[in-house]
Short mmCIF file of C-alpha atoms in Angstrom, two decimals:
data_model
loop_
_atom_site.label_atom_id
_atom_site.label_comp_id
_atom_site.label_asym_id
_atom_site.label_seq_id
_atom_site.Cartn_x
_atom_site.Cartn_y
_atom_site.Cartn_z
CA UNK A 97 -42.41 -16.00 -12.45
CA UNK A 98 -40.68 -15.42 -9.12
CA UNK A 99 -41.13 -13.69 -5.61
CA UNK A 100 -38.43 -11.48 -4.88
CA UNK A 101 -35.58 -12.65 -2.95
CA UNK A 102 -35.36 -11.49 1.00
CA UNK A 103 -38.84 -10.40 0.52
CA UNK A 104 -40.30 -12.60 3.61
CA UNK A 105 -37.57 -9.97 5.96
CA UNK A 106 -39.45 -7.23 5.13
CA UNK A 107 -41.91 -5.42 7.15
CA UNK A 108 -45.86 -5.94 5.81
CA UNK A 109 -46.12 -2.18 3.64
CA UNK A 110 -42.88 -1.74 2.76
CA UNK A 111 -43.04 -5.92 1.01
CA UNK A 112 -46.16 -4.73 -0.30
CA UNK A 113 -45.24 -1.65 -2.24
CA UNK A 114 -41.80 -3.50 -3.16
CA UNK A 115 -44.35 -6.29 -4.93
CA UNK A 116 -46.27 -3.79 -6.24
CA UNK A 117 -43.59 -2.11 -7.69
CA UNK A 118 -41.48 -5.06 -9.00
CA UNK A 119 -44.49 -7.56 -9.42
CA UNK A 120 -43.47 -10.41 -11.09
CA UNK A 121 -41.86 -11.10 -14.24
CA UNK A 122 -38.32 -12.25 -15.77
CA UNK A 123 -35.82 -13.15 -13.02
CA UNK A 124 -31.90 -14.13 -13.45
CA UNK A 125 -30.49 -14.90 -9.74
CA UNK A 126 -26.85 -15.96 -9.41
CA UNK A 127 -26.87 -17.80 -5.78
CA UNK A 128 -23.67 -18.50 -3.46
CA UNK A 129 -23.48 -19.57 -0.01
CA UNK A 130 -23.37 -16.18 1.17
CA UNK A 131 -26.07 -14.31 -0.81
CA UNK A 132 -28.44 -14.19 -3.83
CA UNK A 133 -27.75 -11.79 -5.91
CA UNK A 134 -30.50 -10.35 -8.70
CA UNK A 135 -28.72 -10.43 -12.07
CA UNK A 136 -31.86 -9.61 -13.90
CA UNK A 137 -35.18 -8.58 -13.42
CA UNK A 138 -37.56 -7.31 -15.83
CA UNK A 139 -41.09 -6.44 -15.57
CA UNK A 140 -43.93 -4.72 -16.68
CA UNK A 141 -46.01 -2.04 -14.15
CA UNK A 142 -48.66 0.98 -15.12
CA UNK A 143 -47.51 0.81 -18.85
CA UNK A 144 -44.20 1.16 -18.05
CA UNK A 145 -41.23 -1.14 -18.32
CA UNK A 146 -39.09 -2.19 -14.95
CA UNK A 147 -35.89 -2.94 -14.64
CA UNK A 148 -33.52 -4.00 -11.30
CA UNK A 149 -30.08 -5.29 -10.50
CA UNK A 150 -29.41 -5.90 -6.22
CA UNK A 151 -28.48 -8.40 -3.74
CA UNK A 152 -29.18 -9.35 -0.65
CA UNK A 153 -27.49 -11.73 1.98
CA UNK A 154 -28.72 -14.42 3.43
CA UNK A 155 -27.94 -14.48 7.22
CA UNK A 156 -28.20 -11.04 7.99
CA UNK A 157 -31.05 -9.78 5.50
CA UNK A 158 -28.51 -6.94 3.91
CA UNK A 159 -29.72 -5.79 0.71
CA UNK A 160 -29.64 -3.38 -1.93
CA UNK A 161 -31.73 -3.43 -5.05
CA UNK A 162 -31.42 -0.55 -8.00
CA UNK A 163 -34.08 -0.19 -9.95
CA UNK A 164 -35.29 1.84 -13.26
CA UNK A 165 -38.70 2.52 -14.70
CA UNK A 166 -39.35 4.15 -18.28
CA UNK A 167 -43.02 4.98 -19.68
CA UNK A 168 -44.78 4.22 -16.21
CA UNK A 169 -48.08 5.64 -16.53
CA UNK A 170 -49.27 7.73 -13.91
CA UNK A 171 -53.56 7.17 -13.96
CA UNK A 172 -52.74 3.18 -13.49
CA UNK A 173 -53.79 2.45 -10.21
CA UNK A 174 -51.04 0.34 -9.14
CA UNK A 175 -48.94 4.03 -9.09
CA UNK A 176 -51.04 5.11 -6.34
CA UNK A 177 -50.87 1.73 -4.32
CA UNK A 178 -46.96 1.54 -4.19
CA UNK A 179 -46.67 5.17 -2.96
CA UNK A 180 -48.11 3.63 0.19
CA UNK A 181 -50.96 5.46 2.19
CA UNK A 182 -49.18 8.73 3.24
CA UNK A 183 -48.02 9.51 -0.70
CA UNK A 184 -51.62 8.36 -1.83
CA UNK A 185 -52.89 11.28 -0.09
CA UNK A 186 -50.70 13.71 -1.63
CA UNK A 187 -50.81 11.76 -5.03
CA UNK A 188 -54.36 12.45 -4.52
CA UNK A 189 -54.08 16.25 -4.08
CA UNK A 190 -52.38 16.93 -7.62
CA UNK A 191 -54.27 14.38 -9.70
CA UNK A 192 -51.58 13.54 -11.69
CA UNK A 193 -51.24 11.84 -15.29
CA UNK A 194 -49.14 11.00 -18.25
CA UNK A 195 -45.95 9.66 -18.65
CA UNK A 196 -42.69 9.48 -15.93
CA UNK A 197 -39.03 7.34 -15.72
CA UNK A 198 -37.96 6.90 -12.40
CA UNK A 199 -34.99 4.91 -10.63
CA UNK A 200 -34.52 4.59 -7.08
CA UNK A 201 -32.80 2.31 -4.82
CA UNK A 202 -33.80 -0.31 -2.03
CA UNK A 203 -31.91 -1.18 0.59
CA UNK A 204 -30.51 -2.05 4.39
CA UNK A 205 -27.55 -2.52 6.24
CA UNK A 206 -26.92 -6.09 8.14
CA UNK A 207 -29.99 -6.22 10.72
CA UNK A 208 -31.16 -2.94 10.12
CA UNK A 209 -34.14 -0.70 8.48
CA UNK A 210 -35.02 -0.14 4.96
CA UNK A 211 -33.72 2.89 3.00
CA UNK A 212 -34.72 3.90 0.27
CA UNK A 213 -34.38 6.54 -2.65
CA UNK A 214 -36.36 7.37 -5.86
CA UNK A 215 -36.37 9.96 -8.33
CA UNK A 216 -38.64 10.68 -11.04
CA UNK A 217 -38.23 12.62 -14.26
CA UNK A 218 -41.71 14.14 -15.51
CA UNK A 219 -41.89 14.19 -19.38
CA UNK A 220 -45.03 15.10 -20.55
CA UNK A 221 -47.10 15.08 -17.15
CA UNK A 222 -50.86 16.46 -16.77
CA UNK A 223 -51.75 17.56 -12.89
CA UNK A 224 -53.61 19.90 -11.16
CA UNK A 225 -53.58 20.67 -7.67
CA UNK A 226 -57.01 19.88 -6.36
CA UNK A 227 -55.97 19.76 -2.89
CA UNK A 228 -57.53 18.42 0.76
CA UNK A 229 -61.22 17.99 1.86
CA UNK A 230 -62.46 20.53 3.71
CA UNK A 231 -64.82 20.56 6.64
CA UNK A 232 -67.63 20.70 4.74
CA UNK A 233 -66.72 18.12 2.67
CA UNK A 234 -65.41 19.88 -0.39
CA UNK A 235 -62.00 20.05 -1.95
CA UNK A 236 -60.09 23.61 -1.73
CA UNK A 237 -56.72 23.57 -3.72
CA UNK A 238 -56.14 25.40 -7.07
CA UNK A 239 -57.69 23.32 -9.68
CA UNK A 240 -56.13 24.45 -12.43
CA UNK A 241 -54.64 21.95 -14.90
CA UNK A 242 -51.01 22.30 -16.25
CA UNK A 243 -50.54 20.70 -19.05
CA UNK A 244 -47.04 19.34 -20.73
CA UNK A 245 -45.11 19.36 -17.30
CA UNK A 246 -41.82 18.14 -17.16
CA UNK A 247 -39.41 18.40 -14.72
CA UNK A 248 -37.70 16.14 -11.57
CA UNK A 249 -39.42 15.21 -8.38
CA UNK A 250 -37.12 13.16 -5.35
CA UNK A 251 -38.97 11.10 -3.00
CA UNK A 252 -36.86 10.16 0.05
CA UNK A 253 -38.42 8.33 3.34
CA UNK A 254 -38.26 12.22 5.01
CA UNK A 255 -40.70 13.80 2.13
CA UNK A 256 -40.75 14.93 -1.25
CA UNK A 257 -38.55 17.15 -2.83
CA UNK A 258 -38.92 19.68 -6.03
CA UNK A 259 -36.90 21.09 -8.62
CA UNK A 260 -38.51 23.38 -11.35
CA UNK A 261 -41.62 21.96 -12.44
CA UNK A 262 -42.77 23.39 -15.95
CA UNK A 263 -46.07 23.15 -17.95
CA UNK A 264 -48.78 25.23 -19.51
CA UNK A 265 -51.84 26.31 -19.57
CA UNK A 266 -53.82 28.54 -22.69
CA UNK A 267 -50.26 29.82 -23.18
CA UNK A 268 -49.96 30.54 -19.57
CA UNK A 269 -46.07 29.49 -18.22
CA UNK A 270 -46.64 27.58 -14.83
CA UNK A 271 -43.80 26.65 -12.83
CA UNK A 272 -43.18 25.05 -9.39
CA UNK A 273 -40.30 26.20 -8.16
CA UNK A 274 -37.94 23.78 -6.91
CA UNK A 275 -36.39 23.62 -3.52
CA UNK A 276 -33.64 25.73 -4.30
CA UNK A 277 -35.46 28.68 -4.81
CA UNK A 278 -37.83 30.76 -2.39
CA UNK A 279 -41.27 31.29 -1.85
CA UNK A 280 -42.93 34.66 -3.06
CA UNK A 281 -43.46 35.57 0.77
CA UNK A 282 -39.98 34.14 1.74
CA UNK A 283 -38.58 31.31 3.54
CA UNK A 284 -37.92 27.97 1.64
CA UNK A 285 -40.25 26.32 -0.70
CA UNK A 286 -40.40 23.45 -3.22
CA UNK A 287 -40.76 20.37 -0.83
CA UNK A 288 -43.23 18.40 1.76
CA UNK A 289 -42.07 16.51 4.61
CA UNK A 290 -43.09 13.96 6.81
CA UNK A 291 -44.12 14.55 10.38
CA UNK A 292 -45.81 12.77 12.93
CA UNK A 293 -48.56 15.88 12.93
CA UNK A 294 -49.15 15.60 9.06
CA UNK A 295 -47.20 16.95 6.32
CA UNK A 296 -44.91 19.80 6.46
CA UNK A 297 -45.63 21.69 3.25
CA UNK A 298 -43.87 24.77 1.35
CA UNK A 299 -44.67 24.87 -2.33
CA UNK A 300 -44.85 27.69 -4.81
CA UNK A 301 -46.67 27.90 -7.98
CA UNK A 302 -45.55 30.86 -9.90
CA UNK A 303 -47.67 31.61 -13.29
CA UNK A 304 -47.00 34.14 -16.35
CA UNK A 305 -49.10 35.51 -18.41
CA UNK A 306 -52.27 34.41 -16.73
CA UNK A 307 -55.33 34.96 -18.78
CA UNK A 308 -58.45 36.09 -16.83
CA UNK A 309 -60.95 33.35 -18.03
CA UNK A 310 -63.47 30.95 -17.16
CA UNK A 311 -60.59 28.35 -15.71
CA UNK A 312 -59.19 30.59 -14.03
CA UNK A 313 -62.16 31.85 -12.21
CA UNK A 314 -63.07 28.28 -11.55
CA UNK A 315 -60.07 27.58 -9.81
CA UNK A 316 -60.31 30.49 -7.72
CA UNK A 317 -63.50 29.35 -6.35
CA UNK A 318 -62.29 26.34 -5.50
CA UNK A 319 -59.47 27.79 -3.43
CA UNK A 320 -58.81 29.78 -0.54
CA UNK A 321 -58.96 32.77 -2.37
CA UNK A 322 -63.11 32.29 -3.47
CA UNK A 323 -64.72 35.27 -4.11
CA UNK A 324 -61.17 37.61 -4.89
CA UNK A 325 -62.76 38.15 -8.29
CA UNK A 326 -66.28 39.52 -6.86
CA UNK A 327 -63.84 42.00 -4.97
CA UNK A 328 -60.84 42.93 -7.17
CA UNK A 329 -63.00 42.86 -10.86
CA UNK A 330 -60.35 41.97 -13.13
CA UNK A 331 -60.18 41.76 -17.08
CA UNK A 332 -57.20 40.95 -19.13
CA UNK A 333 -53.80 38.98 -18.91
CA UNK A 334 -52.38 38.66 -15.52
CA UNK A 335 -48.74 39.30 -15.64
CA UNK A 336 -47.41 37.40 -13.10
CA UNK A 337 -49.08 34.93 -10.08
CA UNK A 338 -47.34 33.64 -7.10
CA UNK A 339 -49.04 31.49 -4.93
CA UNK A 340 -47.52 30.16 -1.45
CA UNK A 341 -49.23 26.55 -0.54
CA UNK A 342 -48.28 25.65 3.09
CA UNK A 343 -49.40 23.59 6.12
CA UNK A 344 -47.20 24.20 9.55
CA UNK A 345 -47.85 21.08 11.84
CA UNK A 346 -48.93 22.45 15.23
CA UNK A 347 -50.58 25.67 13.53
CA UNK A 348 -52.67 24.14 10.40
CA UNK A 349 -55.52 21.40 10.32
CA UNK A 350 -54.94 21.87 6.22
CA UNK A 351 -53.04 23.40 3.32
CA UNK A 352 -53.32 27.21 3.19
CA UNK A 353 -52.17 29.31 0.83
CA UNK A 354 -51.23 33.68 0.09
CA UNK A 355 -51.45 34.89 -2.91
CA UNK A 356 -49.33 38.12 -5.01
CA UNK A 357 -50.46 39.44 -8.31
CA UNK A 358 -48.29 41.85 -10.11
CA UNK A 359 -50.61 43.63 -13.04
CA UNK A 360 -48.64 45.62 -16.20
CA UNK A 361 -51.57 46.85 -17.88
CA UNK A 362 -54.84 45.75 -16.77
CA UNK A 363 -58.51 46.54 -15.60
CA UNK A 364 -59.12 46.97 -12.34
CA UNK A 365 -61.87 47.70 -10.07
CA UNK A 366 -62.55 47.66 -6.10
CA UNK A 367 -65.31 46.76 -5.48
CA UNK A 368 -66.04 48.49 -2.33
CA UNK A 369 -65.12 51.72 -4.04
CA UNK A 370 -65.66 51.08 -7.64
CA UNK A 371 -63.35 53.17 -9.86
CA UNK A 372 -62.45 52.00 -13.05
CA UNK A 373 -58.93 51.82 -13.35
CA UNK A 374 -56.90 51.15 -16.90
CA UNK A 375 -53.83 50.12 -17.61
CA UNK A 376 -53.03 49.02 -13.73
CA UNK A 377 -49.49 48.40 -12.38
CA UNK A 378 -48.70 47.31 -8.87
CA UNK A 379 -49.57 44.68 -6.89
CA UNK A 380 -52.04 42.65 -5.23
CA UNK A 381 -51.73 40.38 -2.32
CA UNK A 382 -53.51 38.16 0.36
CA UNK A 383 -51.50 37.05 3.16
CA UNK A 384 -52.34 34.57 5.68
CA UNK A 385 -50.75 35.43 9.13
CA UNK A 386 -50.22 33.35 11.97
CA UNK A 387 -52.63 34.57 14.38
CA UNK A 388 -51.70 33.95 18.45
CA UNK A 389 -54.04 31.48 19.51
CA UNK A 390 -55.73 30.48 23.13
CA UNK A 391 -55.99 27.30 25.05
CA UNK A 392 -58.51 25.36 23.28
CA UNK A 393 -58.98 26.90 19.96
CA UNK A 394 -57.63 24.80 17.77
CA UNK A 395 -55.24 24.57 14.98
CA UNK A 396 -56.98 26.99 12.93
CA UNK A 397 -54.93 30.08 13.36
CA UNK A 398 -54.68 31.97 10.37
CA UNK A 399 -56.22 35.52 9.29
CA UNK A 400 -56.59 37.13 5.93
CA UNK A 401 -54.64 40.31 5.43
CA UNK A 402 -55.65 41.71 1.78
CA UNK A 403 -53.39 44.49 0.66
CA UNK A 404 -52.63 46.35 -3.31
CA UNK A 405 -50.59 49.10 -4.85
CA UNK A 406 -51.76 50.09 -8.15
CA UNK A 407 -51.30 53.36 -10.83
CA UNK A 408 -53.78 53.88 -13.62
CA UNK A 409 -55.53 55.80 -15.72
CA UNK A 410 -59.21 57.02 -14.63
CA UNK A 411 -60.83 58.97 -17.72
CA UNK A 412 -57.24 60.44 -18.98
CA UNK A 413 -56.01 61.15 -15.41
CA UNK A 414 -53.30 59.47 -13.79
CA UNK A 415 -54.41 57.76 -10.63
CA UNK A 416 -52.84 55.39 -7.21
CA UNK A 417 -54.82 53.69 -4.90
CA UNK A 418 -53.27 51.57 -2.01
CA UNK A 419 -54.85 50.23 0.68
CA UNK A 420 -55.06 47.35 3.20
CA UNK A 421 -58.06 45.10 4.96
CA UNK A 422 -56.70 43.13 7.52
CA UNK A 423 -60.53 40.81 7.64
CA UNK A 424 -59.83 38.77 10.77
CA UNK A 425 -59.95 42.14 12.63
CA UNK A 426 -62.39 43.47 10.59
CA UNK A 427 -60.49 46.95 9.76
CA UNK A 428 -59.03 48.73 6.82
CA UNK A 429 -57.97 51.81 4.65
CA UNK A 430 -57.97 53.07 1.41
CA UNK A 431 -55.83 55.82 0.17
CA UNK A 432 -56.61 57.00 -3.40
CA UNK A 433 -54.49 59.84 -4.82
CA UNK A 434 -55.70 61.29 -8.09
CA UNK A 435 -54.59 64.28 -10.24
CA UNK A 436 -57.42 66.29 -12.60
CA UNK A 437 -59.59 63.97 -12.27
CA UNK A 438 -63.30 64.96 -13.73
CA UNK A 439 -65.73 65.65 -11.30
CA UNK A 440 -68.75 65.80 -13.98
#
């Protein structure tokens, strides 16, 4: 057994997520005047087999250490405690399980501050994005499990960073798009950062061929878009969903999201003005604009814009309604053009 070498020059959380990490195990040190250098190390964490290779000097506390992980298991609760308490929270928020390799580095320049670098390869990952606690004390996220995810994740001391995320779901495709794409509504997407206010979040779940179901539905209503299906009565396979997660410091207390659906050939029927409609295609959305705010109020400034496009078929006729709600103003329209419709 061992305790790692240079450890006692560490700050308190960043020693303890490096023990919890590298723990103890099988240790080859080659020492010289000038430093100790980590020939070996192999270990055992979450399942999962650790390896790491570094040095670090004696005098000045320099060090670098490499290490590798392959088969960690994500439900072991040591995961959770070396992520440290800010990426506990958002470890918390997707849920995750099943299988990852990682390797990262460790390391600081003579007399300076830790660095450090990881990135993690998802191969057959189970998460679901079950998001923040909200005021009254329930969770609102999207909790709806992908299954079979694979794809990379790159945590860096500045935040966390995305590329394409893939998994399933009932033979749903579910993909969070990495940070070199853009969100549905624009603007970047695919990573969080780290602010003093809170996390800085852009992410974008994309999803096709969504079957209207039971899980679905439950997810909805555990979302910021609860009751959508009470208002917009759909039946069928949803072509394709986009939904926008963010959380501006400054503007948001907690995660919000927007939502687009694009329908090729469903049921569809407003609510308020209950026509059914087959074989839809167009578009659905909810936006959530930055309202101005006023001295006092808060960071909640966000309203709910709800807008759609759609053609279809109302008893043999051809048929478009558009129309938009903008609810934190309590307003709207709704333009329905229809030709030979029956009356009778």
């Amino acid at each position: 057994v061992y305790d790692i070498p240079g450890i006692e020059t560490i700050e308190a959380t960043t020693k303890e997520q490096l023990q919890e990490l590298l723990g103890r195990g099988v240790l080859k040190l080659l020492v010289d005047q000038d430093e100790v250098r980590i020939d070996q190390l192999v270990t055992q964490m979450a399942g999962g087999r650790v390896e790491a290779t570094g040095w670090v000097k004696h005098e000045t506390g320099a060090m670098r250490i490499d290490f590798k992980i392959e088969d960690l298991e994500l439900s072991d609760p040591a995961v959770r405690r070396a992520l440290g308490e800010g990426g506990a929270v958002l470890f918390d928020q997707f849920s995750p399980s099943g299988i990852v390799d990682a390797k990262g580095t460790v390391s600081r320049d003579a007399d300076g501050e830790i660095e450090w670098r990881v990135d993690v390869v998802l191969e057959d990952t189970r998460f679901e994005f079950i998001g923040h606690i909200g005021e009254d004390g329930k969770r609102v996220g999207f909790p709806y499990s992908v299954e079979q995810a694979t794809g990379r994740v790159y945590l860096r001391p500045e935040g966390v960073f995305f590329e394409d995320i893939v998994g399933f779901h009932r033979g749903a495709e579910i993909t969070i798009r990495g940070n070199d794409k853009q969100a549905w509504g624009g603007g970047e997407t695919g990573r969080i950062l780290f602010t003093e206010e809170g996390a800085d979040i852009r992410l974008t779940v994309e999803v096709v061929n969504m079957l209207v179901d039971e899980d679905l539905e439950r997810a909805v209503e555990g979302s910021d878009f609860a009751g959508i299906f009470d208002t917009f009565q759909l039946a069928g396979v949803i072509d394709l969903v986009e939904i926008d997660v963010m959380r501006v410091p400054g503007i948001d207390a907690l995660s919000k999201a927007s939502l687009r659906l694009q329908l090729e050939g469903e049921q569809f029927k407003y609510t308020p003005f209950p026509i059914p409609v087959e074989d839809v295609r167009g578009t659905i959305t909810v936006r959530r604009p930055v309202l101005p705010g006023t001295e006092g109020e808060g960071p909640h400034r966000r309203g709910t814009v709800i807008a759609f496009d759609v053609t279809g078929w109302l008893e043999g006729a051809p048929i478009r309604a558009t129309a938009e709600i903008v609810g934190h103003e309590e307003r709207g329209r709704l333009h329905i053009e229809a030709d030979g419709v029956p009356l009778a």
